Amino acid sequence: MLRVMNGESDEQWAYASVGTLEGLVQRGRGLGALSAPGDPAAGQLVYDCVRRDCRWDSQVDERHLYLARLIRDLELPLEPVFALLAGDEDECERATRVLELLALSGSVEARQVLRSYIREGEHWVDVLESVAGCWPVEWWDDLAGLARSRLVGDEPLLWRSEPWVRWQLGQRSAAPRADRPVVGAEAGLSGRQLLQVLGDPGAPDGAKVGALWALTERPPEPGLIPMVPTLLTADGRRPLPLLSRAVDRLGALAVPAAREWATDPRQWLSWTGMMVLAEHGDTADLPVLIEELSAHWTVRDWCGPDRLAAGLSRFGPQAAEAAPLLRRFWLHTPHSYERLAYLKALAAIDPAGMEHAYFESLWDCESDARLLGIASAPDMLPVWERLAQLRDDPMEEPEVRSAAGERLVALDG
């Protein structure tokens, strides 16, 4: 999220209570969308959530479709959203993502304003790339000549994506993908030799990271386990990159050591241990996992409890003590990306009363949550009506539309 928004620092701003419409809309909860039509203040709350990015993690949390639907369904004027196009890069991006969806839903005005912005606006390249990834090609293809005339040669363009591929403007060399570290001789070393590199205090960090990468591509290497607490960067301040992936590769072999790591005062090592126990531990590890989940709740640490929830779900009703905590996280978290994990964990551990959560999820901001609602909401008229809306909504994700249509077909059968 941005550090300063609308003159307020993050330290001054706080999420409203989930007991209010404002708090529900800020979190993208389905209940917020369900409650908004009956609240005269809903329009202003929606505008506020477009102006200020209320996502806990803007890289993964979804809001644009949720907000666009509210603007459409509440029949709100678009002028306050248009005004954001003249703001900074982030404000322009939020407005664009909402407006391009409203255009798909039939707003000719939204479509025209975005096309006009591409002709004259400051952040026109970003807007053009965004609409080209969202709109039918015939809505933007005629802008090729304009784009060529506006390019000055130093724009950081996404050359492998539209519209540049279609317009054959992707002739510039693109930077190589950084999916994996550059590894050298480490790739050809034996497991024993890789461990020697990792244990060598004089080896540079790059060589050690290369050794860890090589280990992630091979069967588990038990010799790595006792070395994990020592595998820090040269300055000793943080674990080596790729260490967590190498530990993941160890699987259940790391469980005995992970029980010790989980109690270590170093936060990174403790969390590494917790993740091993969540994925591979047994019922003896339930108390420490539930205690960790409780600790996250106490300090309102919203990043990471989803992985604990996924681990707890493996134990089914044996993890019943965690159910109240999981419900709290589902209800309160502003990190909407993680909500699905809490619902799945509750379904496995204590499914009583989940029908209401599944129903609400049909309006959730997260597409994965809507998919779960489509698959699991009870058979009743309001659900059927919502399924039809999702199937027919041109703004909706294709996967969600397809799933809603399939559920309706199954109901008719």
Short mmCIF file of N, CA and C in Angstrom, two decimals, residues 271 273-290 293 304-320 322 326 338 340-342 344-346 348-349:
data_model
loop_
_atom_site.label_atom_id
_atom_site.label_comp_id
_atom_site.label_asym_id
_atom_site.label_seq_id
_atom_site.Cartn_x
_atom_site.Cartn_y
_atom_site.Cartn_z
N TRP A 271 9.55 -19.22 12.05
CA TRP A 271 8.52 -19.32 11.02
C TRP A 271 8.83 -20.46 10.05
N GLY A 273 10.28 -23.23 10.81
CA GLY A 273 9.85 -24.44 11.52
C GLY A 273 8.34 -24.59 11.52
N MET A 274 7.63 -23.49 11.74
CA MET A 274 6.17 -23.55 11.76
C MET A 274 5.61 -24.02 10.43
N MET A 275 6.21 -23.56 9.34
CA MET A 275 5.71 -23.94 8.03
C MET A 275 5.93 -25.43 7.76
N VAL A 276 7.06 -25.97 8.22
CA VAL A 276 7.29 -27.41 8.07
C VAL A 276 6.26 -28.19 8.87
N LEU A 277 5.99 -27.74 10.09
CA LEU A 277 5.02 -28.44 10.94
C LEU A 277 3.61 -28.31 10.38
N ALA A 278 3.28 -27.14 9.82
CA ALA A 278 1.95 -26.96 9.25
C ALA A 278 1.73 -27.92 8.09
N GLU A 279 2.76 -28.14 7.29
CA GLU A 279 2.60 -28.95 6.09
C GLU A 279 2.85 -30.44 6.32
N HIS A 280 3.67 -30.77 7.33
CA HIS A 280 4.07 -32.17 7.48
C HIS A 280 3.99 -32.70 8.91
N GLY A 281 3.65 -31.87 9.89
CA GLY A 281 3.61 -32.33 11.27
C GLY A 281 2.43 -33.25 11.53
N ASP A 282 2.37 -33.75 12.77
CA ASP A 282 1.27 -34.63 13.14
C ASP A 282 0.48 -33.99 14.29
N THR A 283 -0.44 -34.74 14.87
CA THR A 283 -1.33 -34.17 15.89
C THR A 283 -0.56 -33.65 17.10
N ALA A 284 0.63 -34.18 17.34
CA ALA A 284 1.43 -33.67 18.46
C ALA A 284 1.82 -32.21 18.25
N ASP A 285 1.78 -31.74 17.00
CA ASP A 285 2.17 -30.36 16.69
C ASP A 285 1.00 -29.39 16.70
N LEU A 286 -0.21 -29.90 16.91
CA LEU A 286 -1.36 -29.01 16.89
C LEU A 286 -1.27 -27.88 17.92
N PRO A 287 -0.89 -28.13 19.17
CA PRO A 287 -0.85 -27.03 20.14
C PRO A 287 0.05 -25.88 19.71
N VAL A 288 1.23 -26.19 19.18
CA VAL A 288 2.13 -25.10 18.81
C VAL A 288 1.61 -24.35 17.58
N LEU A 289 0.95 -25.05 16.66
CA LEU A 289 0.38 -24.38 15.49
C LEU A 289 -0.78 -23.48 15.88
N ILE A 290 -1.63 -23.94 16.77
CA ILE A 290 -2.75 -23.11 17.22
C ILE A 290 -2.25 -21.93 18.02
N LEU A 293 -1.09 -19.38 15.56
CA LEU A 293 -2.23 -18.70 14.95
C LEU A 293 -2.80 -17.66 15.92
N GLY A 304 0.33 -14.39 6.45
CA GLY A 304 0.87 -15.68 6.86
C GLY A 304 -0.08 -16.64 7.54
N PRO A 305 -1.10 -16.15 8.25
CA PRO A 305 -2.01 -17.10 8.90
C PRO A 305 -2.71 -18.04 7.92
N ASP A 306 -2.78 -17.67 6.65
CA ASP A 306 -3.42 -18.57 5.68
C ASP A 306 -2.66 -19.88 5.56
N ARG A 307 -1.33 -19.83 5.69
CA ARG A 307 -0.54 -21.05 5.60
C ARG A 307 -0.73 -21.90 6.86
N LEU A 308 -0.89 -21.24 7.99
CA LEU A 308 -1.20 -21.99 9.21
C LEU A 308 -2.58 -22.63 9.08
N ALA A 309 -3.54 -21.87 8.53
CA ALA A 309 -4.89 -22.40 8.35
C ALA A 309 -4.88 -23.62 7.44
N ALA A 310 -4.12 -23.54 6.35
CA ALA A 310 -4.04 -24.67 5.43
C ALA A 310 -3.47 -25.89 6.13
N GLY A 311 -2.46 -25.67 6.97
CA GLY A 311 -1.88 -26.78 7.71
C GLY A 311 -2.85 -27.38 8.70
N LEU A 312 -3.57 -26.54 9.41
CA LEU A 312 -4.53 -27.03 10.40
C LEU A 312 -5.66 -27.80 9.75
N SER A 313 -6.01 -27.42 8.53
CA SER A 313 -7.12 -28.11 7.86
C SER A 313 -6.80 -29.58 7.62
N ARG A 314 -5.52 -29.95 7.58
CA ARG A 314 -5.16 -31.35 7.37
C ARG A 314 -5.66 -32.24 8.50
N PHE A 315 -5.88 -31.66 9.68
CA PHE A 315 -6.24 -32.45 10.85
C PHE A 315 -7.75 -32.57 11.05
N GLY A 316 -8.52 -31.87 10.23
CA GLY A 316 -9.97 -31.99 10.34
C GLY A 316 -10.47 -31.64 11.73
N PRO A 317 -11.50 -32.35 12.23
CA PRO A 317 -12.09 -32.03 13.54
C PRO A 317 -11.10 -32.10 14.70
N GLN A 318 -9.96 -32.76 14.53
CA GLN A 318 -8.97 -32.80 15.60
C GLN A 318 -8.41 -31.41 15.91
N ALA A 319 -8.55 -30.49 14.98
CA ALA A 319 -8.09 -29.11 15.19
C ALA A 319 -9.23 -28.18 15.58
N ALA A 320 -10.28 -28.72 16.19
CA ALA A 320 -11.47 -27.94 16.51
C ALA A 320 -11.16 -26.72 17.37
N ALA A 322 -9.01 -24.62 16.96
CA ALA A 322 -8.62 -23.50 16.11
C ALA A 322 -9.81 -22.82 15.44
N LEU A 326 -10.06 -19.15 13.45
CA LEU A 326 -10.23 -19.11 12.00
C LEU A 326 -11.43 -18.26 11.59
N GLU A 338 -6.20 -13.94 1.66
CA GLU A 338 -6.09 -15.07 2.58
C GLU A 338 -7.44 -15.59 3.04
N LEU A 340 -9.88 -17.11 1.59
CA LEU A 340 -10.24 -18.43 1.09
C LEU A 340 -9.66 -19.53 1.98
N ALA A 341 -8.42 -19.35 2.43
CA ALA A 341 -7.79 -20.38 3.26
C ALA A 341 -8.55 -20.59 4.56
N TYR A 342 -9.08 -19.52 5.14
CA TYR A 342 -9.83 -19.66 6.38
C TYR A 342 -11.15 -20.40 6.14
N LYS A 344 -11.74 -22.62 3.75
CA LYS A 344 -11.44 -24.03 3.49
C LYS A 344 -11.08 -24.75 4.78
N ALA A 345 -10.34 -24.08 5.65
CA ALA A 345 -9.98 -24.71 6.92
C ALA A 345 -11.21 -24.95 7.78
N LEU A 346 -12.10 -23.98 7.85
CA LEU A 346 -13.32 -24.14 8.62
C LEU A 346 -14.17 -25.27 8.05
N ALA A 348 -13.17 -27.93 6.68
CA ALA A 348 -12.56 -29.21 7.04
C ALA A 348 -12.64 -29.48 8.53
N ILE A 349 -12.60 -28.42 9.35
CA ILE A 349 -12.48 -28.58 10.80
C ILE A 349 -13.83 -28.52 11.50
#
